[in-house]
C-alpha cells in the first residue's frame, strides 16, 4: 500500500518562497505521474500541477494560477516529490496535498492515495 | 476548462436514509472520466468512485455512481453515521482536471 507524507508547510510573507516535500512509501512510485492538489480554507479542491514519469521524460504541467511561480520535481531514487513555490501570494494560502495520479490509459487520471496535507499560510 | 457544479450545497438527512448527490459539467466529460471523493473534517479526501461508476478498493457497495455526458450522480443507499462528510466530484476527461465545489451531507 502506498503512503504519502508531506512536509515543509508554514507561514511565509507575500513574495516569499517555500519548498514542500512528499515522501512516498511502497512500491511503484517511479511508474506513476505525481500531482499536487490544494484546498484553500473552507473552499473546494484545486489541481496545482503534475510531473510525469521517466517514460514521459518527467515533463511537468501547471495550473494557470501558479504557472511560472511553482516548480514540481521528483527523485525516484528516494521516492520523493517536491513543490518549489516562489513569489507567493496571499491567495496561495491552502492545505497542499501530494497525490498519486492513476490513469486508465494515456489520458489524465484520478487521484489515489492522498497525503495528509501540509498547510501553507501566506501572510504579512 | 470544464466547470463542475455540485448540488445541493448541503444535504440534511438522517442515518438510514438515501442520499442523492449531483455533479453537472459545463461540457461533456470525455469517456465518463469522473471520480468522486469523500472528505471528513481535518482529513484528506478519499477516493470513492472512478470512471463514473467503478468503486475504489474497499468502498462499501452502498456507494454507487452513475451518469454520463454532463450529468453524474453519487448515491448512498443507506446512510451510515460515518458517511456524513463532504463529497466532491472531479473530471479527468480533459485538461486541466477540475473539481466541483463539494456537497456537504450533514445529520438532520
Short mmCIF file of C-alpha atoms in Angstrom, two decimals:
data_model
loop_
_atom_site.label_atom_id
_atom_site.label_comp_id
_atom_site.label_asym_id
_atom_site.label_seq_id
_atom_site.Cartn_x
_atom_site.Cartn_y
_atom_site.Cartn_z
CA UNK A 1 0.00 0.00 0.00
CA UNK A 2 1.37 3.40 -1.00
CA UNK A 3 1.50 6.09 1.67
CA UNK A 4 2.32 9.73 1.08
CA UNK A 5 3.59 12.13 3.75
CA UNK A 6 4.00 15.85 3.10
CA UNK A 7 6.21 18.26 4.99
CA UNK A 8 7.53 21.79 4.71
CA UNK A 9 4.42 23.90 5.21
CA UNK A 10 4.42 27.02 7.34
CA UNK A 11 3.97 30.77 7.45
CA UNK A 12 5.61 32.87 4.76
CA UNK A 13 5.32 36.50 3.76
CA UNK A 14 3.88 37.58 0.42
CA UNK A 15 6.59 37.44 -2.22
CA UNK A 16 8.46 34.78 -0.32
CA UNK A 17 9.35 31.19 -1.16
CA UNK A 18 8.68 27.79 0.35
CA UNK A 19 9.53 24.23 -0.63
CA UNK A 20 7.19 21.36 0.12
CA UNK A 21 8.27 17.75 0.14
CA UNK A 22 6.39 14.49 -0.14
CA UNK A 23 7.84 11.14 0.91
CA UNK A 24 6.30 8.04 -0.62
CA UNK A 25 6.43 4.55 0.80
CA UNK A 26 5.51 1.42 -1.04
CA UNK A 27 6.35 0.24 -4.48
CA UNK A 28 5.92 1.66 -7.97
CA UNK A 29 6.39 5.36 -7.13
CA UNK A 30 8.54 5.78 -10.22
CA UNK A 31 5.88 4.31 -12.52
CA UNK A 32 3.27 6.94 -11.83
CA UNK A 33 2.51 10.57 -12.50
CA UNK A 34 2.51 12.57 -9.28
CA UNK A 35 0.49 15.70 -8.61
CA UNK A 36 -0.13 18.43 -6.09
CA UNK A 37 -3.69 19.48 -5.22
CA UNK A 38 -4.52 22.32 -2.83
CA UNK A 39 -7.51 23.40 -0.78
CA UNK A 40 -7.92 26.96 0.48
CA UNK A 41 -9.59 27.29 3.89
CA UNK A 42 -13.29 26.44 3.59
CA UNK A 43 -13.02 26.05 -0.18
CA UNK A 44 -13.01 23.27 -2.75
CA UNK A 45 -10.10 21.33 -4.21
CA UNK A 46 -7.84 22.83 -6.88
CA UNK A 47 -5.34 20.94 -9.02
CA UNK A 48 -1.91 22.64 -8.88
CA UNK A 49 0.30 20.63 -11.19
CA UNK A 50 1.80 17.29 -12.16
CA UNK A 51 5.08 15.67 -13.04
CA UNK A 52 5.06 12.73 -15.39
CA UNK A 53 7.18 9.61 -15.04
CA UNK A 54 10.54 8.80 -16.61
CA UNK A 55 8.88 7.14 -19.60
CA UNK A 56 7.30 10.51 -20.31
CA UNK A 57 10.50 12.47 -19.73
CA UNK A 58 9.49 13.87 -16.34
CA UNK A 59 7.59 16.65 -18.08
CA UNK A 60 5.51 18.99 -15.95
CA UNK A 61 2.22 20.80 -16.28
CA UNK A 62 0.76 23.53 -14.08
CA UNK A 63 -2.48 25.29 -13.36
CA UNK A 64 -2.65 28.77 -14.84
CA UNK A 65 -2.84 30.26 -11.33
CA UNK A 66 0.66 29.01 -10.41
CA UNK A 67 2.43 28.69 -13.75
CA UNK A 68 5.79 30.46 -13.75
CA UNK A 69 5.89 30.59 -9.93
CA UNK A 70 5.72 26.93 -8.86
CA UNK A 71 8.02 24.09 -9.90
CA UNK A 72 7.45 20.37 -9.33
CA UNK A 73 10.34 17.92 -9.23
CA UNK A 74 10.84 14.30 -8.23
CA UNK A 75 13.64 11.97 -7.19
CA UNK A 76 12.64 8.40 -7.97
CA UNK A 77 15.76 7.03 -6.23
CA UNK A 78 14.40 8.49 -2.97
CA UNK A 79 10.67 8.06 -3.68
CA UNK A 80 10.23 11.77 -3.17
CA UNK A 81 8.28 14.63 -4.71
CA UNK A 82 8.83 18.36 -4.23
CA UNK A 83 6.96 21.58 -4.86
CA UNK A 84 9.04 24.76 -5.01
CA UNK A 85 6.80 27.79 -4.53
CA UNK A 86 8.15 31.25 -5.35
CA UNK A 87 6.58 34.71 -5.44
CA UNK A 88 3.90 33.52 -3.06
CA UNK A 89 0.61 35.41 -2.86
CA UNK A 90 -1.99 35.53 -0.11
CA UNK A 91 -4.32 33.55 -2.38
CA UNK A 92 -1.85 30.65 -2.30
CA UNK A 93 -2.82 30.03 1.33
CA UNK A 94 -4.10 26.47 1.43
CA UNK A 95 -3.51 22.92 2.52
CA UNK A 96 -1.34 21.26 -0.11
CA UNK A 97 -1.85 17.56 -0.81
CA UNK A 98 0.57 15.24 -2.54
CA UNK A 99 -1.33 12.70 -4.67
CA UNK A 100 -0.65 9.82 -7.00
CA UNK A 101 -2.38 10.02 -10.35
CA UNK A 102 -3.87 6.77 -11.64
CA UNK A 103 -4.63 6.77 -15.36
CA UNK A 104 -6.95 4.42 -17.23
CA UNK A 105 -4.96 4.79 -20.44
CA UNK A 106 -2.80 7.52 -21.96
CA UNK A 107 -5.15 10.21 -20.70
CA UNK A 108 -5.41 12.05 -17.41
CA UNK A 109 -6.42 10.26 -14.23
CA UNK A 110 -7.94 10.26 -10.80
CA UNK A 111 -6.08 10.74 -7.53
CA UNK A 112 -5.34 7.97 -5.06
CA UNK A 113 -3.94 7.93 -2.46
CA UNK A 114 -3.67 11.37 -0.89
CA UNK A 115 -1.19 12.53 1.68
CA UNK A 116 -2.47 14.10 4.89
CA UNK A 117 -1.65 17.58 3.60
CA UNK A 118 0.55 20.42 4.79
CA UNK A 119 -0.70 23.94 5.50
CA UNK A 120 0.88 26.90 3.75
CA UNK A 121 -0.10 30.34 5.07
CA UNK A 122 0.95 33.41 3.10
CA UNK A 123 0.52 36.48 5.25
CA UNK A 124 2.37 39.55 6.41
CA UNK B 1 -11.74 24.28 -18.72
CA UNK B 2 -14.69 22.18 -17.61
CA UNK B 3 -16.61 23.66 -14.68
CA UNK B 4 -18.29 21.15 -12.37
CA UNK B 5 -21.31 22.32 -10.39
CA UNK B 6 -22.46 20.17 -7.49
CA UNK B 7 -25.91 20.27 -5.96
CA UNK B 8 -27.25 20.65 -3.45
CA UNK B 9 -24.66 22.56 -1.46
CA UNK B 10 -25.83 20.88 1.72
CA UNK B 11 -27.96 17.78 2.19
CA UNK B 12 -29.55 17.24 5.62
CA UNK B 13 -30.54 13.61 6.14
CA UNK B 14 -30.91 11.02 8.89
CA UNK B 15 -28.95 7.78 9.20
CA UNK B 16 -30.59 5.06 7.13
CA UNK B 17 -31.88 7.49 4.52
CA UNK B 18 -30.85 7.60 0.86
CA UNK B 19 -28.56 10.40 -0.36
CA UNK B 20 -28.50 11.54 -3.97
CA UNK B 21 -25.75 13.99 -4.97
CA UNK B 22 -25.48 15.66 -8.36
CA UNK B 23 -22.46 16.80 -10.37
CA UNK B 24 -23.13 18.70 -13.56
CA UNK B 25 -20.41 19.58 -16.07
CA UNK B 26 -20.27 22.69 -18.26
CA UNK B 27 -19.43 20.43 -21.21
CA UNK B 28 -19.43 16.73 -21.85
CA UNK B 29 -16.92 14.73 -19.81
CA UNK B 30 -14.94 12.57 -22.18
CA UNK B 31 -15.45 8.81 -21.74
CA UNK B 32 -17.26 9.44 -18.42
CA UNK B 33 -13.92 10.13 -16.78
CA UNK B 34 -15.41 11.28 -13.50
CA UNK B 35 -14.39 10.48 -9.92
CA UNK B 36 -15.96 11.05 -6.53
CA UNK B 37 -14.17 11.70 -3.24
CA UNK B 38 -15.24 11.80 0.40
CA UNK B 39 -13.61 14.22 2.83
CA UNK B 40 -14.10 14.46 6.56
CA UNK B 41 -13.04 17.50 8.62
CA UNK B 42 -9.28 17.74 9.01
CA UNK B 43 -8.67 14.75 6.75
CA UNK B 44 -7.51 14.22 3.21
CA UNK B 45 -10.03 13.28 0.53
CA UNK B 46 -10.61 9.57 -0.05
CA UNK B 47 -11.34 8.11 -3.47
CA UNK B 48 -14.78 6.51 -3.68
CA UNK B 49 -15.61 6.13 -7.37
CA UNK B 50 -13.75 6.45 -10.66
CA UNK B 51 -14.87 6.03 -14.24
CA UNK B 52 -18.26 7.36 -13.13
CA UNK B 53 -19.38 4.05 -11.55
CA UNK B 54 -16.42 1.87 -10.50
CA UNK B 55 -15.97 1.65 -6.75
CA UNK B 56 -12.45 2.02 -5.43
CA UNK B 57 -10.91 -0.77 -3.38
CA UNK B 58 -12.58 -1.18 0.00
CA UNK B 59 -15.53 1.11 -0.69
CA UNK B 60 -18.83 -0.34 0.56
CA UNK B 61 -21.47 -1.19 -2.03
CA UNK B 62 -23.92 1.31 -0.52
CA UNK B 63 -21.95 3.86 -2.58
CA UNK B 64 -22.80 3.89 -6.28
CA UNK B 65 -22.08 6.23 -9.16
CA UNK B 66 -23.94 6.78 -12.38
CA UNK B 67 -24.26 9.16 -15.28
CA UNK B 68 -22.57 10.20 -18.48
CA UNK B 69 -22.06 13.25 -20.66
CA UNK B 70 -22.71 16.26 -18.44
CA UNK B 71 -24.79 14.75 -15.62
CA UNK B 72 -23.43 12.46 -12.93
CA UNK B 73 -24.83 11.19 -9.65
CA UNK B 74 -23.41 9.71 -6.47
CA UNK B 75 -25.93 7.70 -4.47
CA UNK B 76 -25.51 6.46 -0.92
CA UNK B 77 -28.25 3.88 -0.48
CA UNK B 78 -28.49 3.93 3.32
CA UNK B 79 -26.51 6.49 5.24
CA UNK B 80 -24.28 5.19 7.98
CA UNK B 81 -23.01 7.53 10.74
CA UNK B 82 -19.54 7.56 9.17
CA UNK B 83 -20.91 8.77 5.81
CA UNK B 84 -21.61 12.31 6.98
CA UNK B 85 -18.93 14.28 5.19
CA UNK B 86 -18.23 16.46 2.15
CA UNK B 87 -18.31 14.82 -1.28
CA UNK B 88 -16.52 16.23 -4.31
CA UNK B 89 -16.55 15.22 -7.95
CA UNK B 90 -13.56 15.51 -10.29
CA UNK B 91 -13.34 15.21 -14.06
CA UNK B 92 -10.23 13.90 -15.76
CA UNK B 93 -11.52 13.76 -19.30
CA UNK B 94 -9.81 16.97 -20.33
CA UNK B 95 -7.01 19.18 -19.12
CA UNK B 96 -6.91 20.67 -16.60
CA UNK B 97 -8.57 18.21 -14.26
CA UNK B 98 -11.19 20.12 -12.28
CA UNK B 99 -13.21 19.58 -9.13
CA UNK B 100 -16.70 20.52 -8.07
CA UNK B 101 -17.14 22.76 -5.04
CA UNK B 102 -18.48 19.92 -2.91
CA UNK B 103 -21.73 18.78 -1.30
CA UNK B 104 -21.90 18.53 2.47
CA UNK B 105 -24.02 15.66 3.80
CA UNK B 106 -24.98 16.54 7.36
CA UNK B 107 -27.02 14.86 10.05
CA UNK B 108 -30.58 16.11 10.20
#
